[in-house]
Coordinates of C-alpha atoms and ligand atoms in Angstrom, one line a residue:
X1 CA 69.1 120.8 94.6
X2 CA 67.6 124.1 94.5
X3 CA 70.0 127.4 94.0
X4 CA 69.9 129.4 97.3
X5 CA 66.1 129.3 98.9
X6 CA 65.3 131.7 101.3
X7 CA 63.2 129.9 104.1
X8 CA 61.6 132.0 106.7
X9 CA 63.5 128.8 109.0
X10 CA 66.7 129.8 107.3
X11 CA 66.4 133.7 108.8
X12 CA 66.3 132.7 112.5
X13 CA 69.9 132.7 114.4
X14 CA 71.1 129.6 114.6
X15 CA 72.6 128.9 118.0
X16 CA 76.9 129.6 118.1
X17 CA 79.0 126.3 119.7
X18 CA 79.3 127.1 123.0
X19 CA 83.2 127.4 123.1
X20 CA 82.8 130.6 120.5
X21 CA 83.9 133.1 122.7
X22 CA 86.2 135.0 120.7
X23 CA 84.1 134.8 117.5
X24 CA 85.3 136.7 115.2
X25 CA 82.6 138.9 113.8
X26 CA 82.3 139.3 109.7
X27 CA 84.6 138.4 106.7
X28 CA 87.9 139.2 106.4
X29 CA 91.0 138.5 103.3
X30 CA 92.8 135.6 104.5
X31 CA 95.8 136.8 106.7
X32 CA 99.1 135.3 106.3
X33 CA 100.4 133.0 108.8
X34 CA 103.3 131.5 109.1
X35 CA 103.4 128.0 108.1
X36 CA 105.5 125.6 110.6
X37 CA 108.5 126.7 110.3
X38 CA 107.2 129.0 113.3
X39 CA 105.5 126.6 115.4
X40 CA 108.5 124.7 114.9
X41 CA 110.7 127.0 116.7
X42 CA 107.8 128.6 119.2
X43 CA 104.6 126.5 119.7
X44 CA 105.6 126.1 123.5
X45 CA 104.8 129.5 123.9
X46 CA 101.8 129.1 120.7
X47 CA 101.3 132.7 120.1
X48 CA 100.3 132.2 116.7
X49 CA 99.2 129.2 116.4
X50 CA 98.5 128.2 112.6
X51 CA 95.0 128.5 112.0
X52 CA 93.4 124.7 112.1
X53 CA 96.0 123.6 114.6
X54 CA 95.1 124.2 117.8
X55 CA 98.2 124.4 119.9
X56 CA 98.3 122.8 123.6
X57 CA 99.6 125.4 125.9
X58 CA 103.0 124.6 126.3
X59 CA 104.8 122.0 128.6
X60 CA 106.3 124.1 131.7
X61 CA 109.9 123.8 132.0
X62 CA 110.8 120.6 134.8
X63 CA 111.6 122.5 138.1
X64 CA 111.6 119.7 140.7
X65 CA 112.3 116.2 141.3
X66 CA 113.4 114.4 138.2
X67 CA 110.5 112.1 136.6
X68 CA 110.4 108.3 138.5
X69 CA 111.6 106.5 134.8
X70 CA 115.0 109.6 134.8
X71 CA 115.9 108.0 138.4
X72 CA 115.3 104.5 138.0
X73 CA 115.6 103.9 134.0
X74 CA 113.0 101.0 132.4
X75 CA 112.3 99.4 129.7
X76 CA 110.0 100.8 126.7
X77 CA 106.3 99.9 127.9
X78 CA 105.3 97.1 125.9
X79 CA 104.9 97.4 122.3
X80 CA 100.7 97.0 120.3
X81 CA 100.2 96.6 117.0
X82 CA 96.6 98.7 116.6
X83 CA 96.3 98.2 112.9
X84 CA 95.3 94.3 111.4
X85 CA 98.6 94.9 109.1
X86 CA 100.9 95.0 111.6
X87 CA 98.2 92.3 113.7
X88 CA 98.6 89.8 110.0
X89 CA 101.8 90.6 109.4
X90 CA 104.1 92.3 112.6
X91 CA 108.1 93.4 111.4
X92 CA 110.9 90.6 111.3
X93 CA 112.9 90.8 114.4
X94 CA 115.6 91.0 111.9
X95 CA 114.6 94.8 112.1
X96 CA 112.3 95.1 115.4
X97 CA 113.9 93.2 118.7
X98 CA 112.3 93.4 121.5
X99 CA 114.5 92.4 124.4
X100 CA 116.5 95.9 123.3
X101 CA 115.6 99.5 125.1
X102 CA 115.2 100.7 121.7
X103 CA 111.8 101.7 121.0
X104 CA 109.8 100.1 117.8
X105 CA 109.5 103.9 116.5
X106 CA 113.3 103.5 117.2
X107 CA 114.1 100.2 115.5
X108 CA 112.4 100.3 112.6
X109 CA 112.2 103.5 111.8
X110 CA 114.8 106.6 110.9
X111 CA 113.0 109.8 112.3
X112 CA 114.4 112.3 109.0
X113 CA 112.4 115.6 111.1
X114 CA 109.5 116.9 112.4
X115 CA 106.4 117.9 109.0
X116 CA 104.3 120.0 111.4
X117 CA 102.2 120.0 114.7
X118 CA 98.5 119.5 115.1
X119 CA 96.2 120.1 118.6
X120 CA 96.5 116.0 119.3
X121 CA 100.3 115.3 118.1
X122 CA 103.8 115.6 115.8
X123 CA 104.0 114.5 112.4
X124 CA 107.9 113.2 111.8
X125 CA 108.9 112.4 108.4
X126 CA 111.1 108.5 108.4
X127 CA 112.7 105.9 106.4
X128 CA 111.2 102.8 106.8
X129 CA 114.0 100.6 107.6
X130 CA 112.6 97.6 106.6
X131 CA 111.7 98.9 103.3
X132 CA 113.4 101.9 102.8
X133 CA 110.4 104.3 101.8
X134 CA 110.0 107.3 103.0
X135 CA 106.6 108.2 105.3
X136 CA 104.7 110.3 107.7
X137 CA 104.1 108.9 111.3
X138 CA 101.7 110.9 113.7
X139 CA 102.2 110.7 117.1
X140 CA 100.3 111.7 119.9
X141 CA 101.4 115.1 121.8
X142 CA 100.3 113.6 125.7
X143 CA 100.2 110.3 126.9
X144 CA 97.1 108.7 127.6
X145 CA 95.8 110.0 131.1
X146 CA 93.3 107.5 130.3
X147 CA 90.7 105.0 129.1
X148 CA 88.6 106.7 127.5
X149 CA 91.1 109.1 126.1
X150 CA 92.0 106.2 124.5
X151 CA 89.3 104.8 123.4
X152 CA 89.7 107.9 121.7
X153 CA 92.6 107.9 119.7
X154 CA 92.8 104.5 118.5
X155 CA 89.7 105.4 117.1
X156 CA 91.1 107.1 115.0
X157 CA 93.3 105.1 113.5
X158 CA 91.2 102.5 113.6
X159 CA 88.7 104.7 111.6
X160 CA 91.3 105.1 108.9
X161 CA 92.2 101.7 108.6
X162 CA 88.3 100.7 107.3
X163 CA 88.5 103.2 104.3
X164 CA 89.7 101.7 101.6
X165 CA 92.6 102.8 99.5
X166 CA 91.5 105.7 96.8
X167 CA 93.8 108.2 95.0
X168 CA 91.9 110.6 96.6
X169 CA 92.3 109.2 100.5
X170 CA 95.8 109.6 102.5
X171 CA 96.9 106.4 102.3
X172 CA 97.1 104.1 106.2
X173 CA 99.6 101.9 106.7
X174 CA 100.1 101.3 110.8
X175 CA 99.4 101.5 113.8
X176 CA 100.4 100.9 116.9
X177 CA 101.3 101.8 121.1
X178 CA 104.6 102.6 123.0
X179 CA 104.5 104.0 126.1
X180 CA 101.0 104.9 126.8
X181 CA 101.0 106.6 123.2
X182 CA 99.8 106.9 119.5
X183 CA 101.4 106.8 116.3
X184 CA 100.0 106.7 113.1
X185 CA 102.3 105.6 109.7
X186 CA 100.4 107.4 106.4
X187 CA 102.0 107.8 103.6
X188 CA 103.9 111.1 103.1
X189 CA 102.8 114.6 101.3
X190 CA 104.4 117.9 100.7
X191 CA 102.1 119.0 103.5
X192 CA 99.5 120.2 104.0
X193 CA 96.2 122.4 101.9
X194 CA 96.0 125.1 104.4
X195 CA 99.9 125.4 104.6
X196 CA 100.0 125.0 100.5
X197 CA 97.2 128.2 100.1
X198 CA 98.4 130.9 103.1
X199 CA 101.6 129.9 101.1
X200 CA 100.9 131.0 97.3
X201 CA 100.7 134.7 97.0
X202 CA 97.4 136.6 98.2
X203 CA 94.6 136.7 95.9
X204 CA 91.7 134.9 94.7
X205 CA 93.0 131.7 92.7
X206 CA 89.4 130.2 90.4
X207 CA 90.9 127.6 88.3
X208 CA 92.7 126.2 91.0
X209 CA 89.9 126.1 93.5
X210 CA 88.0 124.2 90.7
X211 CA 91.1 121.6 90.4
X212 CA 90.8 121.3 94.6
X213 CA 86.6 121.2 94.3
X214 CA 87.8 118.3 91.9
X215 CA 89.6 115.7 93.9
X216 CA 87.8 117.0 97.3
X217 CA 83.8 115.3 95.7
X218 CA 86.0 112.4 94.4
X219 CA 87.0 111.7 97.8
X220 CA 83.7 112.7 99.3
X221 CA 82.4 110.1 96.7
X222 CA 84.5 107.8 97.9
X223 CA 83.7 107.9 101.8
X224 CA 80.2 108.6 100.8
X225 CA 79.1 105.1 99.0
X226 CA 80.9 103.3 101.3
X227 CA 78.8 104.4 104.3
X228 CA 80.8 107.3 106.0
X229 CA 80.9 110.6 106.9
X230 CA 84.2 112.7 107.3
X231 CA 82.5 115.5 109.8
X232 CA 85.8 117.7 110.0
X233 CA 86.3 118.9 106.7
X234 CA 88.6 121.4 106.1
X235 CA 91.9 122.3 104.2
X236 CA 93.8 121.9 107.9
X237 CA 92.4 117.6 106.9
X238 CA 93.5 117.9 103.4
X239 CA 96.7 117.0 102.2
X240 CA 98.4 117.7 98.9
X241 CA 101.2 115.6 97.2
X242 CA 104.4 116.7 95.5
X243 CA 102.4 116.0 92.2
X244 CA 99.4 118.8 93.6
X245 CA 97.0 116.0 94.5
X246 CA 94.8 116.4 97.3
X247 CA 94.7 113.9 99.8
X248 CA 92.1 114.0 102.3
X249 CA 92.8 112.6 106.4
X250 CA 92.3 113.1 109.7
X251 CA 89.2 110.5 110.2
X252 CA 88.8 111.3 114.4
X253 CA 85.4 112.6 113.7
X254 CA 84.6 110.1 110.5
X255 CA 81.0 108.9 111.3
X256 CA 79.2 105.6 110.0
X257 CA 75.8 106.7 108.2
X258 CA 73.9 103.2 107.7
X259 CA 73.8 102.2 104.5
X260 CA 69.8 102.0 103.8
X261 CA 69.6 105.9 104.8
X262 CA 72.6 107.5 103.6
X263 CA 70.5 110.9 103.2
X264 CA 68.6 110.0 106.3
X265 CA 69.4 111.9 109.8
X266 CA 71.3 110.0 111.6
X267 CA 71.6 110.8 115.3
X268 CA 75.0 109.7 117.4
X269 CA 74.9 108.8 121.1
X270 CA 75.5 111.2 123.5
X271 CA 79.1 109.7 123.6
X272 CA 79.8 109.6 120.1
X273 CA 79.0 114.0 120.1
X274 CA 82.8 115.9 119.0
X275 CA 81.9 119.1 117.0
X276 CA 84.5 119.2 114.4
X277 CA 85.5 122.8 113.6
X278 CA 83.4 125.9 113.6
X279 CA 84.6 127.3 111.1
X280 CA 82.9 124.8 109.0
X281 CA 80.6 122.8 110.9
X282 CA 77.5 122.8 108.5
X283 CA 74.5 124.1 110.6
X284 CA 72.6 121.2 110.9
X285 CA 75.1 119.5 113.0
X286 CA 74.0 121.6 115.8
X287 CA 70.5 120.2 115.7
X288 CA 72.3 116.5 115.8
X289 CA 71.6 115.2 112.6
X290 CA 74.9 113.8 111.1
X291 CA 74.9 113.1 107.7
X292 CA 76.8 112.9 103.9
X293 CA 75.0 116.5 103.1
X294 CA 77.2 118.5 106.4
X295 CA 80.2 117.4 104.0
X296 CA 79.0 118.3 101.4
X297 CA 78.9 122.4 103.3
X298 CA 82.3 121.8 104.8
X299 CA 83.7 121.2 101.3
X300 CA 81.7 124.5 100.6
X301 CA 82.9 126.5 102.5
X302 CA 86.6 125.3 102.5
X303 CA 86.1 125.7 98.7
X304 CA 85.0 129.4 98.8
X305 CA 87.8 130.2 102.0
X306 CA 90.3 128.9 99.0
X307 CA 88.8 130.6 95.6
X308 CA 88.3 133.9 97.9
X309 CA 91.6 133.8 99.8
X310 CA 88.9 134.5 103.1
X311 CA 89.4 134.3 106.4
X312 CA 85.9 132.0 106.8
X313 CA 84.5 133.6 110.6
X314 CA 83.9 131.1 112.8
X315 CA 81.3 133.3 115.2
X316 CA 79.0 136.0 115.2
X317 CA 77.3 138.0 112.5
X318 CA 79.6 136.4 110.1
X319 CA 79.2 132.5 110.8
X320 CA 75.0 133.7 110.4
X321 CA 75.0 135.0 107.1
X322 CA 77.1 132.1 105.6
X323 CA 74.7 129.2 107.3
X324 CA 71.6 131.6 106.5
X325 CA 72.5 131.0 102.0
X326 CA 73.9 134.7 102.2
X327 CA 77.5 134.6 100.2
X328 CA 80.3 137.3 100.5
X329 CA 79.2 139.3 97.8
X330 CA 82.4 141.7 98.0
X331 CA 84.3 138.7 97.5
X332 CA 82.1 136.8 95.8
X333 CA 81.5 139.3 92.7
X334 CA 85.1 138.3 91.4
X335 CA 84.3 134.7 90.4
X336 CA 82.5 133.4 87.7
X337 CA 79.1 132.2 88.1
X338 CA 79.2 128.9 87.4
X339 CA 81.6 128.9 90.5
X340 CA 79.1 131.0 92.5
X341 CA 75.8 129.2 91.4
X342 CA 78.4 125.9 92.7
X343 CA 78.9 127.3 96.1
X344 CA 75.2 128.8 96.6
X345 CA 73.9 124.7 96.2
X346 CA 76.5 123.6 98.7
X347 CA 76.3 126.0 101.3
X348 CA 71.4 125.6 101.4
X349 CA 71.4 126.5 105.0
X350 CA 68.4 123.1 104.6
X351 CA 70.5 120.0 104.0
X352 CA 68.0 118.1 102.0
X353 CA 68.4 120.7 99.7
X354 CA 72.4 120.5 98.7
X355 CA 72.9 118.4 96.3
X356 CA 74.8 115.3 97.1
X357 CA 78.9 114.8 96.0
X358 CA 77.5 112.7 92.9
X359 CA 74.8 115.4 92.2
X360 CA 77.3 117.8 92.2
X361 CA 80.0 115.3 90.4
X362 CA 76.8 115.6 87.5
X363 CA 77.0 119.0 87.0
X364 CA 78.5 119.6 83.3
X365 CA 80.8 122.2 84.8
X366 CA 82.6 120.5 87.6
X367 CA 82.5 117.2 84.7
X368 CA 84.6 119.4 82.5
X369 CA 86.6 120.3 84.5
X370 CA 87.4 116.2 86.4
X371 CA 88.6 115.3 82.8
X372 CA 91.2 118.2 82.3
X373 CA 92.0 118.2 86.5
X374 CA 92.2 114.3 85.2
X375 CA 94.8 115.1 82.2
X376 CA 96.6 117.4 84.6
X377 CA 97.5 115.2 87.1
X378 CA 98.8 112.2 85.1
X379 CA 100.8 114.6 83.1
X380 CA 102.6 115.3 86.7
X381 CA 102.8 112.5 88.2
X382 CA 103.8 111.0 84.8
X383 CA 106.6 113.5 84.8
X384 CA 107.6 113.4 88.4
X385 CA 108.5 110.0 88.2
X386 CA 110.7 110.6 85.4
X387 CA 112.6 113.2 87.0
X388 CA 113.0 110.5 90.0
X389 CA 114.5 108.0 88.0
X390 CA 117.1 110.1 86.8
X391 CA 118.0 111.7 89.5
X392 CA 118.0 107.6 90.6
X393 CA 120.5 106.7 87.6
X394 CA 122.5 110.1 88.2
X395 CA 123.3 109.4 92.1
X396 CA 123.3 105.0 91.2
X397 CA 125.7 106.1 88.4
X398 CA 127.4 108.3 91.3
X399 CA 128.2 105.4 93.2
X400 CA 129.0 103.6 91.4
X401 CA 132.2 106.4 90.1
X402 CA 132.8 106.8 93.7
X403 CA 133.1 102.6 94.1
X404 CA 136.1 103.0 91.3
X405 CA 138.6 104.8 94.0
X406 CA 140.1 107.2 90.8
X407 CA 143.4 108.1 92.2
X408 CA 142.9 112.0 91.4
X409 CA 140.0 112.4 92.8
X410 CA 140.4 111.6 97.0
X411 CA 137.1 113.2 98.0
X412 CA 135.2 110.7 95.7
X413 CA 136.6 107.2 97.6
X414 CA 134.7 108.3 101.1
X415 CA 130.8 107.9 99.8
X416 CA 128.8 109.5 102.7
X417 CA 126.3 107.5 104.1
X418 CA 122.4 107.8 102.6
X419 CA 121.0 108.0 106.1
X420 CA 122.7 107.8 109.6
X421 CA 123.5 104.9 110.4
X422 CA 121.6 104.0 113.4
X423 CA 123.7 103.1 115.4
X424 CA 125.5 106.5 115.7
X425 CA 122.0 108.2 115.3
X426 CA 121.3 106.2 118.5
X427 CA 124.6 107.0 120.2
X428 CA 124.8 110.4 119.1
X429 CA 121.7 111.9 120.9
X430 CA 121.4 109.1 123.6
X431 CA 125.1 111.3 124.4
X432 CA 123.6 114.9 124.1
X433 CA 120.7 113.7 125.8
X434 CA 122.6 112.4 129.0
X435 CA 125.5 115.0 128.8
X436 CA 122.2 117.6 128.4
X437 CA 120.4 116.0 131.1
X438 CA 122.6 113.5 133.2
X439 CA 120.2 111.5 131.7
X440 CA 120.8 107.6 131.3
X441 CA 118.3 107.7 128.0
X442 CA 114.9 107.1 129.9
X443 CA 111.8 106.6 127.5
X444 CA 110.4 109.7 128.7
X445 CA 112.3 111.1 126.4
X446 CA 113.1 108.5 123.8
X447 CA 115.6 110.7 121.5
X448 CA 114.4 109.9 119.0
X449 CA 112.1 112.7 119.4
X450 CA 113.6 115.1 121.7
X451 CA 116.9 115.4 119.2
X452 CA 114.2 117.5 116.5
X453 CA 110.7 117.7 117.9
X454 CA 111.5 118.9 122.2
X455 CA 114.3 121.7 122.0
X456 CA 112.0 123.7 123.4
X457 CA 110.7 121.5 126.1
X458 CA 114.1 121.6 126.6
X459 CA 116.4 125.0 126.5
X460 CA 119.5 123.7 128.2
X461 CA 119.9 122.5 124.7
X462 CA 119.1 125.3 122.9
X463 CA 121.8 127.1 124.9
X464 CA 124.4 124.9 124.5
X465 CA 124.0 125.6 120.8
X466 CA 123.7 129.3 121.6
X467 CA 126.8 129.1 123.3
X468 CA 129.2 128.1 120.6
X469 CA 128.9 124.1 122.2
X470 CA 130.1 121.6 119.6
X471 CA 126.6 120.1 117.9
X472 CA 128.6 117.6 116.4
X473 CA 126.1 114.9 117.7
X474 CA 122.8 116.6 116.4
X475 CA 123.5 116.3 112.5
X476 CA 120.2 117.4 112.0
X477 CA 119.8 120.8 111.0
X478 CA 117.8 122.3 114.4
X479 CA 114.1 123.4 113.9
X480 CA 113.8 127.4 112.7
X481 CA 116.2 126.7 111.0
X482 CA 116.8 129.2 107.8
X483 CA 116.6 126.1 105.4
X484 CA 113.7 125.5 106.2
X485 CA 111.3 126.8 103.1
X486 CA 107.2 128.0 103.9
X487 CA 105.8 125.5 101.0
X488 CA 107.8 122.0 100.5
X489 CA 107.5 121.8 104.9
X490 CA 109.1 118.2 103.7
X491 CA 111.5 119.0 102.2
X492 CA 113.0 121.7 103.4
X493 CA 113.1 119.3 106.9
X494 CA 116.0 118.1 104.9
X495 CA 117.0 121.1 104.1
X496 CA 120.9 121.7 103.3
X497 CA 121.3 118.3 104.0
X498 CA 120.1 116.9 101.3
X499 CA 121.5 116.6 98.4
X500 CA 119.4 115.7 96.2
X501 CA 116.6 119.2 96.7
X502 CA 113.8 117.9 93.8
X503 CA 110.1 117.0 95.7
X504 CA 109.3 112.9 94.9
X505 CA 106.7 111.7 95.6
X506 CA 106.3 108.8 98.5
X507 CA 106.0 106.5 95.7
X508 CA 108.6 107.1 93.6
X509 CA 110.7 108.0 96.3
X510 CA 112.2 104.7 97.5
X511 CA 114.0 104.5 94.1
X512 CA 116.4 107.2 95.3
X513 CA 117.1 107.1 98.8
X514 CA 120.6 107.0 98.1
X515 CA 119.9 110.7 97.2
X516 CA 119.7 111.4 100.8
X517 CA 123.1 112.2 101.8
X518 CA 124.1 113.8 105.0
X519 CA 126.1 116.8 104.6
X520 CA 126.0 118.7 107.2
X521 CA 127.2 122.4 106.2
X522 CA 129.6 122.5 109.0
X523 CA 130.8 125.6 108.6
X524 CA 129.2 128.2 110.4
X525 CA 128.9 126.1 113.4
X526 CA 133.0 125.7 113.1
X527 CA 133.1 129.4 112.8
X528 CA 130.9 130.4 115.6
X529 CA 132.6 127.5 117.8
X530 CA 135.3 129.4 120.0
X531 CA 133.7 133.1 118.7
X532 CA 136.1 135.3 121.4
X533 CA 139.3 132.6 121.5
X534 CA 142.5 134.7 120.7
X535 CA 144.7 132.9 117.6
X536 CA 147.1 134.4 115.0
X537 CA 147.2 135.0 111.0
X538 CA 148.6 131.9 110.9
X539 CA 146.7 129.3 113.2
X540 CA 143.7 130.6 111.4
X541 CA 144.3 130.8 108.2
X542 CA 145.4 127.0 108.8
X543 CA 141.4 126.5 110.2
X544 CA 140.0 127.9 107.5
X545 CA 142.2 125.4 105.3
X546 CA 140.4 122.6 107.4
X547 CA 137.5 123.7 106.9
X548 CA 137.1 124.0 103.4
X549 CA 138.9 120.6 103.2
X550 CA 135.8 119.6 105.4
X551 CA 133.9 120.8 103.7
X552 CA 134.9 119.5 100.2
X553 CA 135.1 116.0 101.8
X554 CA 131.0 117.0 102.7
X555 CA 130.2 117.7 99.6
X556 CA 128.5 115.7 97.8
X557 CA 129.5 114.3 94.3
X558 CA 127.1 115.4 91.9
X559 CA 128.3 118.7 93.1
X560 CA 131.8 118.3 92.8
X561 CA 132.7 121.0 89.9
X562 CA 136.1 122.9 89.3
X563 CA 135.6 125.6 91.9
X564 CA 135.9 122.6 94.7
X565 CA 139.5 121.4 92.9
X566 CA 139.9 125.5 93.4
X567 CA 140.0 125.7 97.1
X568 CA 141.6 122.1 97.6
X569 CA 144.6 124.4 95.5
X570 CA 143.9 127.4 97.6
X571 CA 144.1 125.6 101.0
X572 CA 147.7 123.2 99.8
X573 CA 148.6 127.1 99.3
X574 CA 147.7 128.1 103.0
X575 CA 149.3 125.4 104.1
X576 CA 152.3 126.0 102.6
X577 CA 152.7 129.1 103.7
X578 CA 154.3 130.3 107.3
Ligands
LIG1 N1 101.1 112.5 105.1 C1 101.9 114.3 106.1 N2 103.0 114.0 105.0 C2 102.9 115.3 105.4 N3 102.9 115.9 106.1 C3 101.7 116.0 106.8 C4 100.9 114.3 107.0 N4 100.3 114.9 107.5 C5 100.3 115.6 108.5 N5 101.5 116.1 107.9 C6 101.9 117.7 108.7 O1 101.5 117.8 109.8 C7 100.4 118.7 110.2 C8 100.0 117.8 111.1 O2 99.2 117.1 111.5 P1 98.2 117.1 111.6 O3 96.6 118.1 111.1 O4 97.2 115.3 111.0 O5 97.9 116.9 113.2 P2 96.8 116.7 114.2 O6 97.1 116.8 115.8 O7 95.9 115.6 113.2 O8 96.0 118.0 113.5 P3 94.3 118.6 113.4 O9 94.1 117.8 114.9 O10 94.3 120.2 114.7 O11 93.9 118.5 112.5 C9 100.1 119.1 108.9 O12 99.3 120.2 108.9 C10 101.0 118.7 107.9 O13 101.7 120.3 107.4

């Protein structure tokens, strides 16, 4: 361990990865990027992809013949478990029936919406129909175009499963292959660290950076002590829970170092070589030296970025300087001496001079903050659990009251389903799709996904909505609708139709799944349905009265207020008028 030793070799410019043709030249303040909501609505054009998510070019709209599978509907291709968890305990036949046309995903999960898109796939928030819990499921965007591609995709899932559970590593649940696509089921988080940081008020945030450093050092210590190197550590690959706990994810480039020489230079075989994000890449990776020190460097760059709110250069002079041990003083001068010196050590150009994760964790300044961080997380998680429990009690109480069927509360007599009934979901989607595409529901377009994620791929769909046709068959908000909040992406996907809007931890949220009542805000849709249709004043009044009544009926019980009684009264008065 040494503080920024500048050797002669460190001044020699390092070769820049070949694909960096549009390299940023030096350091700059972080630009605000649109979070997922923009990706969801415009990722087809991909004009400004979220950083860390190199969007694939949009699929061209279908102009020619429909695919063969649409003309000759066929059964889903077989479902293949890829994780030990699924092979050892497959779902019971009551949950998954292979003879049914619906996919494994469609039968086992209720899709609650798109969480985000990355370069390889789309991530959905789902509810498991077996245990009722909420999870994230990542589905590869493209079907495998060969065995090589398949192997590479499957590797990410297998790598993830090999890592023992740890409080700062994203929990792996299961992986499977279906219809030529890979599915990975993991624990549900709130959002990625990148999006979280970008949605905070601009400006440096050193206390938060110390917290991130402590969490990610713990995660790396776990990986390194088990003989793994991540090799793609960056804020986009770190997830954050509702309590603020960081979880390291995305193990596509995970590399196993031999146990005897964890610190020794390990060379990957040529076919193994896959470059991570160049902005966070340690200089020695360009020489083919793969070791735990590379993760320390990437963590250093990530913390520098998060603490100073700066745009990390992906090439050019700034990229070179960072790999020669020069920190951008115009940004780092505002940081404490302690953090500056830790960053200097982590960003040492020589991997052998860089401290190991254990050495960093032993630093007094880190140890002090790690304790604070632990206490903070403990308190935050306890509070979340208490809030979740209270929500559960309130929801349970409401359900109980509604089952009493009080005569003066007519709208309480029919409680809304917790989630859309699966059959109706499938039926609605199939109806919607078949009416749009005249397609009997091919496995090409698994309705469970197209319903949420691909409206931009289906121009007919959006035109239909725009032209004011019925949206009753689409009971979920459209991607890009204003209900989405930038930070709490998981929560905002449910947006306006979740009556329990407090963020829940994945562990606790199963307690109150009953809170996820679907109460679509129907009034604006109805109002726009026939904008130009002639209507007399009385029919208009009646229509408004009906809409209010529908709103009142759709309002979940906890929101039942005297206001609703007033509107019911008003409605009755309106109905009574000639
Ligand atoms: N477990 C999760 N819980 C909540 N949101 C998630 C989860 N996993 C991913 N996301 C969201 O989905 C987005 C895309 O996911 P992810 O980055 O894993 O896809 P990817 O194809 O591997 O992307 P890349 O390879 O570019 O990193 C993330 O930015 C994050 O917002």
